[in-house]
mmCIF file of C-alpha atoms in Angstrom:
data_model
loop_
_atom_site.group_PDB
_atom_site.id
_atom_site.type_symbol
_atom_site.label_atom_id
_atom_site.label_comp_id
_atom_site.label_asym_id
_atom_site.label_seq_id
_atom_site.Cartn_x
_atom_site.Cartn_y
_atom_site.Cartn_z
ATOM 1 C CA THR A 1 20.079 1.890 -10.920
ATOM 2 C CA THR A 2 17.912 1.864 -7.796
ATOM 3 C CA THR A 3 18.751 -1.765 -7.022
ATOM 4 C CA ALA A 4 22.437 -1.129 -7.758
ATOM 5 C CA SER A 5 22.563 1.795 -5.296
ATOM 6 C CA THR A 6 20.590 -0.193 -2.724
ATOM 7 C CA THR A 7 22.991 -3.113 -3.121
ATOM 8 C CA THR A 8 25.968 -0.754 -2.782
ATOM 9 C CA LYS A 9 24.486 0.816 0.376
ATOM 10 C CA LEU A 10 23.743 -2.613 1.816
ATOM 11 C CA THR A 11 27.251 -3.858 1.046
ATOM 12 C CA THR A 12 28.769 -0.699 2.548
ATOM 13 C CA SER A 13 26.535 -1.018 5.604
ATOM 14 C CA GLN A 14 27.483 -4.686 6.024
ATOM 15 C CA SER A 15 31.206 -3.903 5.753
ATOM 16 C CA VAL A 16 30.883 -1.100 8.344
ATOM 17 C CA HIS A 17 29.078 -3.442 10.735
ATOM 18 C CA SER A 18 31.644 -6.137 10.031
ATOM 19 C CA ARG A 19 34.521 -3.730 10.848
ATOM 20 C CA GLN A 20 32.755 -2.547 14.007
ATOM 21 C CA ALA A 21 32.188 -6.133 15.128
ATOM 22 C CA SER A 22 35.810 -6.958 14.327
ATOM 23 C CA ASN A 23 37.046 -3.945 16.342
ATOM 24 C CA LYS A 24 34.730 -4.818 19.227
ATOM 25 C CA GLN A 25 35.913 -8.425 19.171
ATOM 26 C CA ARG A 26 39.531 -7.272 19.097
ATOM 27 C CA THR A 27 39.094 -5.042 22.155
ATOM 28 C CA MET A 28 37.026 -7.570 24.052
ATOM 29 C CA SER A 29 39.420 -10.453 23.353
ATOM 30 C CA ALA A 30 42.526 -8.335 23.868
ATOM 31 C CA PRO A 31 44.690 -9.551 26.700
ATOM 32 C CA VAL A 32 45.113 -7.497 29.819
ATOM 33 C CA LEU A 33 48.500 -6.352 31.019
ATOM 34 C CA PHE A 34 49.089 -6.307 34.762
ATOM 35 C CA VAL A 35 52.222 -4.764 36.260
ATOM 36 C CA ILE A 36 53.342 -4.197 39.841
ATOM 37 C CA VAL A 37 55.722 -1.234 40.028
ATOM 38 C CA GLY A 38 57.976 -0.609 43.016
ATOM 39 C CA LYS A 39 60.036 2.479 43.746
ATOM 40 C CA ASN A 40 62.282 2.337 40.689
ATOM 41 C CA GLU A 41 61.397 -0.714 38.627
ATOM 42 C CA PRO A 42 58.647 -3.175 37.735
ATOM 43 C CA LEU A 43 58.443 -5.948 40.309
ATOM 44 C CA PHE A 44 56.016 -8.207 38.458
ATOM 45 C CA GLU A 45 54.614 -8.310 34.931
ATOM 46 C CA ALA A 46 51.889 -10.533 33.518
ATOM 47 C CA GLU A 47 50.253 -10.371 30.122
ATOM 48 C CA ILE A 48 47.064 -12.363 30.598
ATOM 49 C CA ASP A 49 44.706 -13.673 27.944
ATOM 50 C CA THR A 50 41.448 -13.788 29.906
ATOM 51 C CA HIS A 51 39.621 -15.816 27.248
ATOM 52 C CA SER A 52 41.894 -18.846 27.308
ATOM 53 C CA SER A 53 42.945 -21.216 30.024
ATOM 54 C CA ILE A 54 46.592 -21.048 28.943
ATOM 55 C CA GLY A 55 47.256 -17.506 30.124
ATOM 56 C CA ALA A 56 49.881 -16.365 27.621
ATOM 57 C CA PRO A 57 48.538 -14.487 24.618
ATOM 58 C CA GLY A 58 49.878 -14.651 21.089
ATOM 59 C CA GLN A 59 50.208 -10.911 20.527
ATOM 60 C CA ASN A 60 52.799 -9.461 18.235
ATOM 61 C CA ASP A 61 55.834 -7.684 19.598
ATOM 62 C CA LEU A 62 54.758 -4.192 18.482
ATOM 63 C CA SER A 63 51.440 -4.241 20.354
ATOM 64 C CA THR A 64 53.132 -5.698 23.430
ATOM 65 C CA ARG A 65 55.656 -2.859 23.412
ATOM 66 C CA GLN A 66 52.837 -0.345 22.890
ATOM 67 C CA ASN A 67 50.993 -1.743 25.910
ATOM 68 C CA TYR A 68 54.073 -1.379 28.103
ATOM 69 C CA PHE A 69 54.590 2.156 26.780
ATOM 70 C CA VAL A 70 50.992 3.083 27.669
ATOM 71 C CA LEU A 71 51.449 1.772 31.223
ATOM 72 C CA HIS A 72 54.815 3.488 31.587
ATOM 73 C CA SER A 73 53.444 6.807 30.383
ATOM 74 C CA ALA A 74 50.561 6.540 32.864
ATOM 75 C CA LEU A 75 52.960 6.513 35.828
ATOM 76 C CA ASP A 76 53.017 10.319 35.972
ATOM 77 C CA LEU A 77 49.219 10.373 36.037
ATOM 78 C CA VAL A 78 49.270 7.867 38.891
ATOM 79 C CA GLU A 79 51.563 10.117 40.911
ATOM 80 C CA LYS A 80 49.257 13.063 40.243
ATOM 81 C CA SER A 81 46.107 11.082 41.137
ATOM 82 C CA ALA A 82 47.642 9.796 44.360
ATOM 83 C CA TRP A 83 47.573 13.318 45.803
ATOM 84 C CA THR A 84 43.892 13.881 45.017
ATOM 85 C CA THR A 85 42.413 10.988 47.010
ATOM 86 C CA ASN A 86 42.927 8.930 50.138
ATOM 87 C CA ASN A 87 41.644 5.761 48.462
ATOM 88 C CA MET A 88 43.993 2.978 47.481
ATOM 89 C CA TYR A 89 41.992 2.273 44.316
ATOM 90 C CA LEU A 90 42.656 5.212 41.988
ATOM 91 C CA ARG A 91 40.232 4.003 39.283
ATOM 92 C CA VAL A 92 40.959 4.737 35.625
ATOM 93 C CA VAL A 93 43.882 7.154 35.398
ATOM 94 C CA ASP A 94 44.371 7.080 31.608
ATOM 95 C CA LYS A 95 42.531 6.056 28.435
ATOM 96 C CA VAL A 96 44.336 5.283 25.171
ATOM 97 C CA ASN A 97 42.901 3.687 21.999
ATOM 98 C CA HIS A 98 39.911 1.952 23.610
ATOM 99 C CA GLN A 99 42.120 0.772 26.453
ATOM 100 C CA GLN A 100 42.082 1.969 30.024
ATOM 101 C CA VAL A 101 44.740 2.050 32.720
ATOM 102 C CA SER A 102 43.385 1.355 36.202
ATOM 103 C CA THR A 103 45.624 1.678 39.242
ATOM 104 C CA PHE A 104 45.733 0.545 42.849
ATOM 105 C CA LEU A 105 48.268 2.152 45.179
ATOM 106 C CA THR A 106 49.406 0.346 48.319
ATOM 107 C CA ALA A 107 50.326 2.060 51.584
ATOM 108 C CA ALA A 108 54.010 1.443 50.746
ATOM 109 C CA ASN A 109 53.560 3.281 47.411
ATOM 110 C CA VAL A 110 53.711 0.102 45.333
ATOM 111 C CA LYS A 111 51.557 0.542 42.227
ATOM 112 C CA PHE A 112 49.343 -2.160 40.744
ATOM 113 C CA MET A 113 48.572 -1.137 37.165
ATOM 114 C CA LEU A 114 46.139 -2.859 34.837
ATOM 115 C CA LEU A 115 45.755 -2.126 31.118
ATOM 116 C CA HIS A 116 42.381 -3.434 29.967
ATOM 117 C CA GLY A 117 39.708 -2.919 27.365
ATOM 118 C CA GLY A 118 37.104 -1.251 29.579
ATOM 119 C CA LYS A 119 36.138 -3.637 32.361
ATOM 120 C CA GLY A 120 33.683 -2.503 35.038
ATOM 121 C CA GLU A 121 35.050 -0.546 37.987
ATOM 122 C CA GLU A 122 33.757 -2.960 40.610
ATOM 123 C CA VAL A 123 35.277 -5.943 38.789
ATOM 124 C CA VAL A 124 38.675 -4.261 38.510
ATOM 125 C CA LYS A 125 38.547 -3.166 42.155
ATOM 126 C CA ASN A 126 37.779 -6.736 43.272
ATOM 127 C CA PHE A 127 40.669 -8.036 41.148
ATOM 128 C CA PHE A 128 43.046 -5.505 42.713
ATOM 129 C CA ASN A 129 41.873 -6.353 46.234
ATOM 130 C CA GLU A 130 42.456 -10.064 45.671
ATOM 131 C CA VAL A 131 45.917 -9.495 44.193
ATOM 132 C CA TYR A 132 46.714 -7.096 47.052
ATOM 133 C CA GLY A 133 45.923 -9.912 49.488
ATOM 134 C CA TYR A 134 48.384 -12.149 47.625
ATOM 135 C CA TYR A 135 50.982 -9.378 47.646
ATOM 136 C CA VAL A 136 50.622 -8.819 51.395
ATOM 137 C CA LYS A 137 51.082 -12.552 52.033
ATOM 138 C CA LEU A 138 54.144 -12.573 49.761
ATOM 139 C CA SER A 139 55.685 -9.545 51.463
ATOM 140 C CA MET A 140 55.227 -11.200 54.879
ATOM 141 C CA ASN A 141 57.350 -14.121 53.676
ATOM 142 C CA PRO A 142 60.745 -13.878 55.387
ATOM 143 C CA PHE A 143 62.479 -15.001 52.172
ATOM 144 C CA TYR A 144 61.076 -12.132 50.105
ATOM 145 C CA LYS A 145 63.036 -8.889 50.217
ATOM 146 C CA TYR A 146 60.874 -5.766 49.868
ATOM 147 C CA ASP A 147 60.985 -3.936 46.501
ATOM 148 C CA THR A 148 62.676 -6.754 44.575
ATOM 149 C CA PRO A 149 61.280 -8.538 41.521
ATOM 150 C CA ILE A 150 58.662 -11.169 42.319
ATOM 151 C CA THR A 151 59.743 -14.534 40.945
ATOM 152 C CA SER A 152 57.305 -16.800 42.795
ATOM 153 C CA LYS A 153 55.513 -19.173 40.411
ATOM 154 C CA ALA A 154 52.707 -19.611 42.960
ATOM 155 C CA PHE A 155 52.140 -15.837 43.059
ATOM 156 C CA GLU A 156 52.037 -15.693 39.256
ATOM 157 C CA ALA A 157 49.580 -18.598 39.077
ATOM 158 C CA ARG A 158 47.279 -16.942 41.625
ATOM 159 C CA VAL A 159 47.369 -13.591 39.799
ATOM 160 C CA ARG A 160 46.549 -15.281 36.480
ATOM 161 C CA ALA A 161 43.702 -17.242 38.070
ATOM 162 C CA ALA A 162 42.274 -14.085 39.638
ATOM 163 C CA ALA A 163 42.494 -12.275 36.291
ATOM 164 C CA ARG A 164 40.623 -15.070 34.524
ATOM 165 C CA ALA A 165 38.023 -15.144 37.307
ATOM 166 C CA TYR A 166 37.374 -11.400 37.476
ATOM 167 C CA LEU A 167 38.360 -9.998 34.078
ATOM 168 C CA SER A 168 36.966 -12.513 31.565
#
């Protein structure tokens, strides 16, 4: 009976470690969701798989909708955080199910929101600063009208490249 209980404990221990490794792998390989929100609507959305060179993840529809819901529900927290600091980078404003929502607020009150699985603050800040540079260049384009959806393929490619560079 001693070997049977030892075997049972070992099997239970292995399955717990296997589940923990599986959960860790799921959160580490989970795609990030990046959204730029204007006054009344999202201006740009990108779901980025940082572990592949393709860029578009194969997530199911339910988790994609959950991710958008998490970002949408964090908007109130962004508004509240904006009044507590003078910094453009608001850091992590919300945490849900091993995911974090980090936000960057421009001077024109355009919100850059990133749903990720716990990346370092400095890495996320550098990503936001690079994307902000791209956004400033885009907004200086005479053919882009302020607070309208961003449809530029070049902008999307640069954002995806920056995400792979900083967030993988």
